[in-house]
Coordinates of C-alpha atoms in Angstrom, one line a residue:
X19 CA 0.1 0.0 0.1
X20 CA 1.0 3.4 -0.5
X21 CA 2.9 5.4 2.2
X22 CA -0.2 7.7 4.1
X23 CA -0.6 11.7 2.8
X24 CA -0.5 14.3 5.5
X25 CA -4.2 14.5 6.3
X26 CA -4.3 10.4 6.7
X27 CA -4.4 8.7 9.8
X28 CA -0.8 6.5 10.7
X29 CA -1.6 2.6 9.7
X30 CA -2.0 0.6 12.6
X31 CA -0.4 -2.6 13.0
X32 CA -2.0 -6.5 13.2
X33 CA -1.8 -7.6 17.2
X34 CA 1.7 -8.0 16.8
X35 CA 2.6 -6.3 20.5
X36 CA -0.5 -8.1 22.3
X37 CA 0.8 -9.6 25.4
X38 CA 2.2 -12.8 26.6
X39 CA -0.6 -15.7 26.5
X40 CA -1.0 -19.1 28.4
X41 CA -1.5 -20.4 24.9
X42 CA -0.8 -20.1 21.0
X43 CA -1.3 -22.5 18.0
X44 CA 1.7 -21.6 15.0
X45 CA 0.2 -23.1 11.9
X46 CA 2.5 -22.8 8.9
X47 CA 1.5 -23.4 4.9
X48 CA 2.4 -23.5 1.7
X49 CA -0.2 -22.3 -1.0
X50 CA -0.5 -24.5 -3.8
X51 CA 0.8 -23.2 -7.8
X52 CA -2.6 -22.5 -9.1
X53 CA -4.5 -19.9 -9.8
X54 CA -7.7 -20.8 -8.0
X55 CA -5.6 -21.6 -4.7
X56 CA -3.8 -18.3 -4.3
X57 CA -7.2 -16.7 -5.7
X58 CA -8.7 -18.4 -2.0
X59 CA -6.0 -17.8 0.2
X60 CA -6.3 -14.2 -0.9
X61 CA -9.9 -13.6 -0.2
X62 CA -8.9 -15.4 3.5
X63 CA -6.6 -12.9 3.7
X64 CA -9.3 -10.0 3.3
X65 CA -12.3 -11.4 5.3
X66 CA -9.8 -12.5 8.1
X67 CA -10.5 -9.5 10.3
X68 CA -14.1 -10.2 9.6
X69 CA -14.2 -14.1 10.6
X70 CA -11.4 -13.2 13.9
X71 CA -14.1 -11.0 15.3
X72 CA -17.1 -13.4 14.9
X73 CA -14.6 -15.8 16.9
X74 CA -13.3 -13.6 19.0
X75 CA -17.0 -11.8 20.4
X76 CA -17.7 -16.0 22.2
X77 CA -15.5 -15.4 24.3
X78 CA -14.1 -11.4 24.9
X79 CA -12.5 -12.0 27.7
X80 CA -10.4 -14.3 26.3
X81 CA -7.8 -12.3 24.2
X82 CA -8.0 -13.7 21.3
X83 CA -5.3 -12.4 18.3
X84 CA -4.5 -13.6 14.9
X85 CA -1.1 -12.1 13.3
X86 CA -0.7 -13.7 9.2
X87 CA 2.6 -13.7 7.3
X88 CA 3.5 -14.1 4.3
X89 CA 7.0 -15.7 2.9
X90 CA 9.3 -14.0 0.7
X91 CA 7.4 -16.2 -2.5
X92 CA 3.7 -15.4 -1.5
X93 CA 4.2 -11.9 -1.2
X94 CA 4.7 -11.7 -5.1
X95 CA 1.7 -14.7 -5.6
X96 CA -1.0 -13.0 -3.5
X97 CA 0.0 -9.0 -3.9
X98 CA 1.4 -9.0 -7.1
X99 CA 0.3 -5.0 -6.9
X100 CA 1.6 -4.1 -3.1
X101 CA 5.2 -3.3 -3.5
X102 CA 7.4 -5.6 -1.7
X103 CA 8.6 -4.9 1.9
X104 CA 12.2 -3.8 1.3
X105 CA 13.9 -6.6 3.9
X106 CA 12.1 -9.6 3.0
X107 CA 13.4 -13.0 1.6
X108 CA 13.8 -16.5 2.4
X109 CA 15.7 -17.8 5.5
X110 CA 19.1 -17.6 5.6
X111 CA 20.2 -20.9 6.2
X112 CA 23.5 -21.6 8.9
X113 CA 25.7 -24.2 9.6
X114 CA 29.3 -25.0 11.0
X115 CA 30.1 -28.0 12.1
X116 CA 27.1 -30.5 14.0
X117 CA 25.2 -27.0 14.3
X118 CA 22.3 -26.8 11.6
X119 CA 19.9 -23.9 11.3
X120 CA 18.0 -25.1 8.1
X121 CA 15.6 -22.9 5.6
X122 CA 12.0 -24.7 5.7
X123 CA 9.3 -23.8 3.4
X124 CA 6.5 -21.3 4.7
X125 CA 4.1 -19.2 2.7
X126 CA 1.9 -18.3 5.3
X127 CA 1.7 -18.1 8.9
X128 CA -1.1 -17.7 11.2
X129 CA -0.2 -16.8 14.9
X130 CA -2.9 -17.4 17.1
X131 CA -2.9 -16.4 21.0
X132 CA -5.3 -16.4 24.0
X133 CA -5.5 -17.0 27.5
X134 CA -7.6 -20.5 26.0
X135 CA -6.8 -23.1 23.4
X136 CA -10.4 -23.2 22.7
X137 CA -10.0 -20.1 20.9
X138 CA -6.8 -20.5 18.8
X139 CA -8.5 -24.2 18.0
X140 CA -11.7 -22.8 16.4
X141 CA -10.1 -19.7 14.7
X142 CA -7.4 -22.1 13.2
X143 CA -10.4 -24.5 12.2
X144 CA -12.3 -21.6 10.6
X145 CA -10.0 -20.7 8.8
X146 CA -8.5 -23.7 7.5
X147 CA -12.3 -24.4 6.5
X148 CA -12.0 -21.6 3.7
X149 CA -8.2 -22.3 3.1
X150 CA -7.7 -25.7 3.2
X151 CA -8.6 -26.8 -0.3
X152 CA -5.9 -24.3 -1.4
X153 CA -3.0 -24.8 0.8
X154 CA -0.6 -27.9 2.3
X155 CA -0.1 -27.7 6.5
X156 CA 3.7 -27.5 6.5
X157 CA 3.8 -27.1 10.8
X158 CA 1.1 -26.5 13.5
X159 CA 2.6 -26.6 16.6
X160 CA 0.0 -26.1 19.8
X161 CA 2.3 -24.7 22.8
X162 CA 1.3 -23.7 25.8
X163 CA 2.6 -21.2 28.7
X164 CA 4.7 -23.5 31.4
X165 CA 4.7 -22.6 35.1
X166 CA 6.4 -18.7 35.6
X167 CA 6.8 -18.6 32.0
X168 CA 9.9 -21.2 31.7
X169 CA 10.6 -23.1 28.8
X170 CA 10.7 -27.3 29.3
X171 CA 14.8 -26.7 30.2
X172 CA 13.7 -24.6 33.3
X173 CA 14.4 -21.3 33.2
X174 CA 12.7 -18.3 32.7
X175 CA 12.4 -17.3 28.9
X176 CA 11.4 -13.9 27.3
X177 CA 13.0 -12.1 30.4
X178 CA 14.9 -9.5 27.8
X179 CA 11.8 -8.7 25.5
X180 CA 11.0 -5.0 25.6
X181 CA 8.3 -3.2 27.1
X182 CA 5.8 -0.5 26.3
X183 CA 7.5 2.4 23.5
X184 CA 10.4 -0.1 23.5
X185 CA 8.5 -3.0 21.9
X186 CA 7.1 -0.3 19.8
X187 CA 10.2 0.5 18.6
X188 CA 11.9 -3.3 18.5
X189 CA 9.2 -4.5 16.7
X190 CA 7.3 -2.0 14.0
X191 CA 8.8 -0.5 10.9
X192 CA 8.7 2.8 10.9
X193 CA 7.7 5.0 8.0
X194 CA 11.7 6.1 7.7
X195 CA 12.5 2.6 7.0
X196 CA 9.9 1.9 4.4
X197 CA 7.1 4.5 3.8
X198 CA 5.4 1.6 2.0
X199 CA 5.1 -1.0 4.8
X200 CA 5.0 1.3 7.8
X201 CA 3.9 -0.7 10.8
X202 CA 4.6 -3.9 9.8
X203 CA 7.0 -6.4 11.4
X204 CA 9.6 -9.5 9.9
X205 CA 9.4 -12.6 11.5
X206 CA 11.3 -15.2 11.9
X207 CA 10.2 -18.7 13.0
X208 CA 12.2 -21.8 14.6
X209 CA 11.2 -25.2 16.0
X210 CA 14.5 -26.3 18.2
X211 CA 13.7 -29.4 20.2
X212 CA 15.4 -30.6 23.5
X213 CA 17.8 -33.6 24.1
X214 CA 16.3 -33.8 27.6
X215 CA 18.2 -36.9 29.0
X216 CA 21.3 -34.7 28.1
X217 CA 20.8 -31.6 29.5
X218 CA 19.1 -33.2 32.7
X219 CA 22.1 -35.1 33.4
X220 CA 24.2 -31.0 33.9
X221 CA 24.0 -29.9 36.8
X222 CA 22.4 -26.7 37.5
X223 CA 25.6 -24.5 37.7
X224 CA 26.2 -25.8 34.4
X225 CA 23.1 -25.3 33.0
X226 CA 23.1 -21.9 34.0
X227 CA 26.7 -20.5 32.3
X228 CA 24.9 -22.1 29.0
X229 CA 22.2 -19.8 29.5
X230 CA 23.6 -16.9 31.5
X231 CA 21.5 -16.8 33.7
X232 CA 20.5 -18.3 37.4
X233 CA 18.2 -21.3 37.3
X234 CA 15.8 -20.2 40.0
X235 CA 16.0 -16.4 40.5
X236 CA 16.5 -15.8 36.8
X237 CA 19.1 -13.3 37.2
X238 CA 21.4 -12.2 35.2
X239 CA 24.7 -13.7 35.4
X240 CA 27.9 -11.1 36.1
X241 CA 30.2 -10.9 33.6
X242 CA 33.3 -12.3 35.7
X243 CA 31.5 -15.5 35.7
X244 CA 28.9 -15.6 32.5
X245 CA 30.6 -17.5 29.6
X246 CA 31.0 -15.1 26.3
X247 CA 29.0 -18.1 24.6
X248 CA 26.2 -18.2 27.0
X249 CA 22.8 -17.8 25.3
X250 CA 22.9 -14.6 26.8
X251 CA 25.9 -13.0 26.3
X252 CA 25.4 -13.7 22.3
X253 CA 21.7 -12.6 21.3
X254 CA 22.9 -8.9 22.7
X255 CA 23.3 -7.2 19.2
X256 CA 24.9 -3.8 19.7
X257 CA 25.4 -1.1 17.3
X258 CA 27.5 1.7 18.7
X259 CA 27.5 1.0 21.2
X260 CA 23.2 0.8 21.1
X261 CA 21.5 -2.5 22.4
X262 CA 19.2 -3.3 19.7
X263 CA 16.1 -5.4 20.6
X264 CA 13.2 -7.9 19.1
X265 CA 10.3 -8.8 20.7
X266 CA 9.8 -12.8 21.6
X267 CA 6.6 -14.6 22.5
X268 CA 8.6 -18.3 22.4
X269 CA 6.5 -21.3 23.9
X270 CA 7.0 -24.7 24.8
X271 CA 5.4 -27.5 23.2
X272 CA 5.8 -31.7 23.3
X273 CA 4.6 -35.0 23.1
X274 CA 6.3 -36.3 26.0
X275 CA 4.6 -40.1 25.1
X276 CA 6.3 -39.7 22.3
X277 CA 9.7 -38.1 23.6
X278 CA 9.2 -34.5 21.9
X279 CA 10.6 -31.5 24.3
X280 CA 10.9 -28.5 22.6
X281 CA 10.2 -24.6 22.1
X282 CA 9.1 -22.8 19.0
X283 CA 10.8 -19.3 18.7
X284 CA 9.2 -16.5 16.7
X285 CA 11.2 -12.7 17.1
X286 CA 9.5 -9.5 15.7
X287 CA 11.7 -7.2 14.5
X288 CA 11.1 -3.6 12.6
X289 CA 14.4 -5.6 9.8
X290 CA 15.3 -8.9 9.8
X291 CA 19.0 -8.3 10.4
X292 CA 18.9 -8.3 14.2
X293 CA 17.6 -12.1 14.3
X294 CA 19.5 -13.0 11.8
X295 CA 22.8 -11.3 13.4
X296 CA 21.4 -13.6 16.7
X297 CA 21.2 -16.3 14.9
X298 CA 25.0 -16.0 13.3
X299 CA 26.0 -15.7 16.7
X300 CA 24.9 -18.9 18.1
X301 CA 25.7 -21.0 15.0
X302 CA 28.7 -19.3 13.2
X303 CA 29.5 -17.7 17.4
X304 CA 31.3 -14.8 18.0
X305 CA 33.7 -14.8 17.3
X306 CA 33.7 -18.0 14.9
X307 CA 33.7 -21.6 16.7
X308 CA 32.4 -19.5 20.3
X309 CA 29.0 -20.5 19.3
X310 CA 26.2 -21.0 21.8
X311 CA 26.5 -24.0 23.8
X312 CA 23.1 -24.8 24.1
X313 CA 23.4 -26.0 20.3
X314 CA 24.2 -29.0 21.7
X315 CA 21.4 -30.0 23.9
X316 CA 18.5 -28.7 21.3
X317 CA 18.3 -29.0 17.3
X318 CA 16.6 -26.6 15.0
X319 CA 14.2 -28.5 12.3
X320 CA 12.5 -25.5 11.0
X321 CA 13.2 -21.8 10.3
X322 CA 11.1 -18.9 8.1
X323 CA 11.3 -15.3 7.5
X324 CA 8.4 -13.8 6.8
X325 CA 6.6 -10.6 6.5
X326 CA 3.4 -9.3 9.0
X327 CA 1.6 -6.5 7.2
X328 CA 0.0 -3.4 8.9
X329 CA -3.8 -4.3 9.9
X330 CA -4.6 -1.5 7.8
X331 CA -2.9 -3.0 4.8
X332 CA -5.5 -6.3 5.1
X333 CA -8.6 -3.9 5.8
X334 CA -7.7 -2.5 2.0
X335 CA -8.0 -5.5 0.5
X336 CA -11.8 -6.2 1.3
X337 CA -12.6 -2.7 -0.1

């Protein structure tokens, strides 16, 4: 969509900044290549705000939100007449030693959050009822909040998330960044599986040095004792003395009966470069070889980069 004129209101974002919830569904899909399938998905996207409102109204206190995101290839198929987001591109695969961050297909991501799983389930059911014949589901993960916002490794996840204005500045594109896509956000998703037997064999002190935080209190370790390859050290991105943030909403998931324990990483940012640098530090190392030792216990099995346009852009599709 073109940049707004001086008399037009600023674009409104999708609920990227929605508060943390107890339940989430991450639905990733690929669009079939025929014209009818592309048109079906485009129609759903135009109608999605109304579908969301219908489900949300049934339990308005449930905190339901939905962010729809589009991959690089899908953008050109669905919106050939709209300007491309300036930094939208496929996820950059990373490989070093035994560590691998794969790039996996993702035309669409529906990120649903609510206080209750039934709301997420109902909305994703309504979405798939409309587009099921036009897409192939690549992955569907149901996440849950684990005790006091901990991951399945036992550590609090998301402590350094920006809040308030800082979250807005970290996650949302400004007109100066990209005048055609102000209030949009870049999204990187990865699905990690944990080797819990191997992790639980470590002492608490060993685990704390890998994460860079105390396990019980969540207090960050001091620089004198925190290793330079601690997870919390390598994910700090400095730009001329200013720390660059992203907005995470990671969720645990798993199937204990099948030995599956994992973390679904999702990071929103005004530029994908910040998250990409974090991942490069983790997988390649800073400097190279000084990699995130958490990856000795956690394995990435998916990786995708998408774009969440503004809510104003989505509403305009129905006009």
